[in-house]
GROMACS .gro file of C-alpha atoms in nm:
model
  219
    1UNK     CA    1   1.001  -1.322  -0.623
    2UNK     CA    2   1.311  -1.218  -0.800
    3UNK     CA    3   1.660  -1.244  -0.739
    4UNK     CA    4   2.008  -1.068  -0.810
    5UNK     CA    5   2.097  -1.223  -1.149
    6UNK     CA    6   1.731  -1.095  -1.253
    7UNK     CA    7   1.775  -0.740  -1.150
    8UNK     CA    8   2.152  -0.760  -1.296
    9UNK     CA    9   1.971  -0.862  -1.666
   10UNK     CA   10   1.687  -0.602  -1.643
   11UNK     CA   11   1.922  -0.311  -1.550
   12UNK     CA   12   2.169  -0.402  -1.903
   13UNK     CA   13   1.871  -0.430  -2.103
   14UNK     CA   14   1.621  -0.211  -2.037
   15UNK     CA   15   1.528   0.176  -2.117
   16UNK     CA   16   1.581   0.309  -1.785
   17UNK     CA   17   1.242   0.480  -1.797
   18UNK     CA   18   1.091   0.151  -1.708
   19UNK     CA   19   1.255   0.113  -1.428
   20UNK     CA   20   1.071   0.462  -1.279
   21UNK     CA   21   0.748   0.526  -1.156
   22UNK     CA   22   0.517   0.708  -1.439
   23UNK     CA   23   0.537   1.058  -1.387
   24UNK     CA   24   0.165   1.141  -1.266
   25UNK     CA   25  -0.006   1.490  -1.145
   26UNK     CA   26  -0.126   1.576  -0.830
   27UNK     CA   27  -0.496   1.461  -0.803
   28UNK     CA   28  -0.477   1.247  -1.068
   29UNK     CA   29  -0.683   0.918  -1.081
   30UNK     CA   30  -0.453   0.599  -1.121
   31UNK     CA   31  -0.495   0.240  -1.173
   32UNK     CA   32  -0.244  -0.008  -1.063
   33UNK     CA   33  -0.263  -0.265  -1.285
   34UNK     CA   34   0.034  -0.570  -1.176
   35UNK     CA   35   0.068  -0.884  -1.346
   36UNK     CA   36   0.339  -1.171  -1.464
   37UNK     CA   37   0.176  -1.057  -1.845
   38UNK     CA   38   0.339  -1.404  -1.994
   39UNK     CA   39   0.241  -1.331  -2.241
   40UNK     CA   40   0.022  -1.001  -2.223
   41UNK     CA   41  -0.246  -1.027  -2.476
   42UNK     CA   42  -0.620  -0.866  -2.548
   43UNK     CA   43  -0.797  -0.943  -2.273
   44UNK     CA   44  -0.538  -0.764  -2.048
   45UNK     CA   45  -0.602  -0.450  -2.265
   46UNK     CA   46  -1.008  -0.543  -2.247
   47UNK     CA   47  -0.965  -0.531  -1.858
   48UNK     CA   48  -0.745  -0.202  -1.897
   49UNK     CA   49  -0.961  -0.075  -2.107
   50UNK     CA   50  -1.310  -0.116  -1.898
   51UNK     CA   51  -1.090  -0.005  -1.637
   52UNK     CA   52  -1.013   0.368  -1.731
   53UNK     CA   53  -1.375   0.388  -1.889
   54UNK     CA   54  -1.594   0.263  -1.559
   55UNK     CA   55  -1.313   0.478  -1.320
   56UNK     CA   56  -1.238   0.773  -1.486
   57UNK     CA   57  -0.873   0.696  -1.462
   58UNK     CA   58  -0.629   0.952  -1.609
   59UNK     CA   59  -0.362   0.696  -1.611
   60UNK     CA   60  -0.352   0.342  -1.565
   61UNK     CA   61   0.025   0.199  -1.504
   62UNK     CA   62   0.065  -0.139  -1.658
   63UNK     CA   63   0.301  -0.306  -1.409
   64UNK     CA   64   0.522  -0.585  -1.574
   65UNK     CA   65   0.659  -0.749  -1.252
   66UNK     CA   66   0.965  -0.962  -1.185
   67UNK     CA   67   0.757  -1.328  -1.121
   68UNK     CA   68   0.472  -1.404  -0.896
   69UNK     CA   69   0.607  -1.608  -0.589
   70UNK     CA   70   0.245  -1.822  -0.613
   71UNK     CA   71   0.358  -1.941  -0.975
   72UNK     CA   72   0.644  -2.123  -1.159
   73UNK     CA   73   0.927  -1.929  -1.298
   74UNK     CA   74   0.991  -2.215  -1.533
   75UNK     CA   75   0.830  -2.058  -1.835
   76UNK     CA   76   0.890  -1.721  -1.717
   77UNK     CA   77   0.960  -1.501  -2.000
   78UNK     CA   78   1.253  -1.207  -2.011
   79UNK     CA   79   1.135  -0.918  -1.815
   80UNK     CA   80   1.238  -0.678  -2.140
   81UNK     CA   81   1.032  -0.874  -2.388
   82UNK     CA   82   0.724  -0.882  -2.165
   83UNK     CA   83   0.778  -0.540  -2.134
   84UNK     CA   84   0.813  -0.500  -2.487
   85UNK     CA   85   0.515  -0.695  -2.583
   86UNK     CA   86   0.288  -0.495  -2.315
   87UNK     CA   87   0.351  -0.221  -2.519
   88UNK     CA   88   0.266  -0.343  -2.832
   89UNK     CA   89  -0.083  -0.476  -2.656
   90UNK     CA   90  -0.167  -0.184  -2.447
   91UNK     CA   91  -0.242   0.075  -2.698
   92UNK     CA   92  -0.423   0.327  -2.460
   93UNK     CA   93  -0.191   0.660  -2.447
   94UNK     CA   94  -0.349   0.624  -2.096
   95UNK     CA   95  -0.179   0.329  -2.022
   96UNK     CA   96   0.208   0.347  -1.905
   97UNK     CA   97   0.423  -0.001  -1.896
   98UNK     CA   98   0.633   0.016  -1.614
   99UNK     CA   99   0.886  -0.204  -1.454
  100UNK     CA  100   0.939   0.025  -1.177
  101UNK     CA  101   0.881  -0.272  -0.884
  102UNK     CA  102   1.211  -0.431  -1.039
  103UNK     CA  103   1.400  -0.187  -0.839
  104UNK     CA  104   1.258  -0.117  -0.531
  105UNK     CA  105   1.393  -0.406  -0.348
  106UNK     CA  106   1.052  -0.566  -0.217
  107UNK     CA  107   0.904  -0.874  -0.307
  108UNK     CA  108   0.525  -0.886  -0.222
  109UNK     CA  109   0.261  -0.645  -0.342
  110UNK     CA  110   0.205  -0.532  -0.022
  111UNK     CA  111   0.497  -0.359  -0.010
  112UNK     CA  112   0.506  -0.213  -0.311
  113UNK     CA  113   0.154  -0.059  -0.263
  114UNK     CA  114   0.292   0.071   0.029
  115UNK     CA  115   0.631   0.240  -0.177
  116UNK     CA  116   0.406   0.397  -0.434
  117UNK     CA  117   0.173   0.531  -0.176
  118UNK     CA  118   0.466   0.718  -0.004
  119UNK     CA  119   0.602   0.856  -0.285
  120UNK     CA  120   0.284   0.996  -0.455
  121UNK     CA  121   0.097   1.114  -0.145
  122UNK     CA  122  -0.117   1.294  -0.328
  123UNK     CA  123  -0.293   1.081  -0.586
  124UNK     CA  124  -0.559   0.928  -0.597
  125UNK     CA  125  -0.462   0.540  -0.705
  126UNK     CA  126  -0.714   0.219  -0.776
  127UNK     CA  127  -0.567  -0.133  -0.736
  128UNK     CA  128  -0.719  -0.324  -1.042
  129UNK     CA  129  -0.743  -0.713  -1.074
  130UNK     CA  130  -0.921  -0.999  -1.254
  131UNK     CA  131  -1.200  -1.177  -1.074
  132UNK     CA  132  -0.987  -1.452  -1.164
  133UNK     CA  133  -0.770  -1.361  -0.914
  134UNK     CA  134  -0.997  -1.300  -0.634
  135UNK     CA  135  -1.009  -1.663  -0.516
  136UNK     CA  136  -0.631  -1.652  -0.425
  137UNK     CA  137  -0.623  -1.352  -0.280
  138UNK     CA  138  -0.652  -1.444   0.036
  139UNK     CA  139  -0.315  -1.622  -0.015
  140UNK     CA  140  -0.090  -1.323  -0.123
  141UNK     CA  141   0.062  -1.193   0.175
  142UNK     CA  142  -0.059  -0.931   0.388
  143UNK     CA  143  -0.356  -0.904   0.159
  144UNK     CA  144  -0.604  -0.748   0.408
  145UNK     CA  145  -0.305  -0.519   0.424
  146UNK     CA  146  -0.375  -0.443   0.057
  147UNK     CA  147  -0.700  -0.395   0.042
  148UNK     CA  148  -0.712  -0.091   0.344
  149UNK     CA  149  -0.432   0.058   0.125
  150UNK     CA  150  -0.592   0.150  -0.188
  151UNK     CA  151  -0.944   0.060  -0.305
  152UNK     CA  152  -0.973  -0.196  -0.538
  153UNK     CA  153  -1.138  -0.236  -0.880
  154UNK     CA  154  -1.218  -0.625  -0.956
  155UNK     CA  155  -1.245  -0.639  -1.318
  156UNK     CA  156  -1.489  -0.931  -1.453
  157UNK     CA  157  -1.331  -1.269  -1.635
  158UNK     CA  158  -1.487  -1.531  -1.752
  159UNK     CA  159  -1.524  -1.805  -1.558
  160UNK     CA  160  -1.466  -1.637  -1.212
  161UNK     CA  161  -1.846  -1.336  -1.258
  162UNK     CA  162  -1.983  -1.526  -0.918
  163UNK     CA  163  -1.584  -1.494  -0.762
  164UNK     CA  164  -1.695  -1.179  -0.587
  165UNK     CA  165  -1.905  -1.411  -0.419
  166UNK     CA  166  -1.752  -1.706  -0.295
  167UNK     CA  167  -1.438  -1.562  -0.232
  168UNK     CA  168  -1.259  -1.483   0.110
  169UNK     CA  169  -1.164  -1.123   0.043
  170UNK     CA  170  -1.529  -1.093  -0.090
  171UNK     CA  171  -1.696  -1.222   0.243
  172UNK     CA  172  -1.414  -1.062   0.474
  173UNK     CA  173  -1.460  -0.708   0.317
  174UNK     CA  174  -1.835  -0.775   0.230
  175UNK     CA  175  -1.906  -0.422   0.437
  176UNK     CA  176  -1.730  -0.249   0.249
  177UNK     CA  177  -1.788  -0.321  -0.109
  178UNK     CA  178  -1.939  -0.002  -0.320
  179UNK     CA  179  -2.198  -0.054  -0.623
  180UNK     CA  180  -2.089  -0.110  -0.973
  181UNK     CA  181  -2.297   0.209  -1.084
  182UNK     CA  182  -2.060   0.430  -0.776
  183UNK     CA  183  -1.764   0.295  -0.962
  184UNK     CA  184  -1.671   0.602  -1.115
  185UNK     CA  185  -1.617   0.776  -0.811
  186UNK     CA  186  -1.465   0.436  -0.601
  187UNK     CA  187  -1.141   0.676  -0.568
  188UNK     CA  188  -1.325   0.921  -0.364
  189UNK     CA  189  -1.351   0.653  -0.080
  190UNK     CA  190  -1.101   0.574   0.208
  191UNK     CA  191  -0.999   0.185   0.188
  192UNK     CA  192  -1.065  -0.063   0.202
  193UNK     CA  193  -1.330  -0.008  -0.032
  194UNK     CA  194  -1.455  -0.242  -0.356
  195UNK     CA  195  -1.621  -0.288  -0.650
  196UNK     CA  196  -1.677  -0.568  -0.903
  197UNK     CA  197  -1.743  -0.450  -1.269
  198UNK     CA  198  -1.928  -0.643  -1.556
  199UNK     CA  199  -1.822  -0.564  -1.868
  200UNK     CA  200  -1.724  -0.739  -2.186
  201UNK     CA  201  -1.497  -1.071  -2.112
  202UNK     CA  202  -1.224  -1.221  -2.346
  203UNK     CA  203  -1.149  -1.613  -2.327
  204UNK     CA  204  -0.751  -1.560  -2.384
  205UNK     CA  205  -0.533  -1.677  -2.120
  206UNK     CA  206  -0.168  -1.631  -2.068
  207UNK     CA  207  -0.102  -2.038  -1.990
  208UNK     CA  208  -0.307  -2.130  -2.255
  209UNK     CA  209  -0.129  -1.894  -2.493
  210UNK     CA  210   0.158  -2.065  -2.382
  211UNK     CA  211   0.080  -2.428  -2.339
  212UNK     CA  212  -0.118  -2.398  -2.702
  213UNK     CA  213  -0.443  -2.524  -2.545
  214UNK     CA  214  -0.771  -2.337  -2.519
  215UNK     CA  215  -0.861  -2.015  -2.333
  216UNK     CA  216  -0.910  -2.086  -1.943
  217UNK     CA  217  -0.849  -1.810  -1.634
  218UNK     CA  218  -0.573  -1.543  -1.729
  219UNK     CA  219  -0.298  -1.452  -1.553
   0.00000   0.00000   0.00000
């Protein structure tokens, strides 16, 4: 997912502050929101957005992360200018870019999930995705792992509304997905625990930003 000459680049370049986990409170409500963000545009901040409306987050962390091991690097933008143009998208004071996962020396979001959880034992976090990314879950690894770590918010894309049911998490976890109206209090339960939330859906998508085609599943 990264390598030494990446870390070795990030650490010149970038405001140390991004390479630390937000400073949160005890009790506090946080999303986790990871992504490539190549390029971050609106409809990350629309899913952000929905996100600390529907779960009462007092912080969502926006985290920028070194490359996805189930997609190309070969387009892969700097890790300080994706940074840098998360923060001119994600205009929520609620909403901290971080870099933080640069540095822990883990690969997989399992085991960052896991890092975060140690070190902030006593708040109360929400992993957040796009339905889009529901149907490849199953393929990150140690992904039931994930899901009895924190619960999860599934935020809803277009395309990928009737993800939550065709998809392998969805069935696998099935017992344990909470109604969109509970979402509000989703951080109250002990994972795994789920939720799918309808809300307004933008059409922009990171490859098709890139490729200068039309809008198809973000990233």
């Amino acid at each position: 997912m990264r390598d030494r000459h990446d870390l070795d680049v990030t650490t010149e370049t970038l405001d140390r502050r991004y390479l630390r986990m937000p400073h949160s409170e005890r009790g506090m409500i946080v999303g986790l929101f990871g992504g490539s963000f190549n390029p971050p545009h609106e409809g990350h901040a629309l899913v952000a957005e929905i996100a600390i409306k529907r779960l009462g987050l007092d912080q969502l962390w926006w985290m920028v992360t070194p490359g996805n091991p189930l997609k190309s690097r070969n387009q892969l933008a700097p890790l300080a200018e994706r940074i840098a143009e998360s923060e001119r998208v994600a205009a929520n004071p609620r909403v901290k870019v971080t870099a933080f996962e640069q540095t822990l020396g883990v690969s997989y979001t399992a085991n960052t999930l896991a890092r975060v959880k140690a070190r902030n034992p006593h708040v109360h976090f929400i992993w957040i995705m796009g339905a889009d990314s529901l149907q490849t879950f199953h393929k990150w690894q140690k992904w039931q792992e994930i899901a009895r770590t924190f619960p999860i918010a599934v935020i809803d894309r277009p395309g990928a509304t009737l993800s939550f049911l065709s998809s392998k998490m969805a069935r696998t976890f099935d017992f344990a997905r909470v109604d969109e109206d509970d979402a509000r209090v989703l951080w109250k339960k002990r994972a795994p625990a789920w939720t799918f939330i309808h809300g307004p859906r933008s059409g922009l998508s990171s490859t098709a930003i890139r490729n200068g085609s039309l809008p198809g599943a973000a990233e």
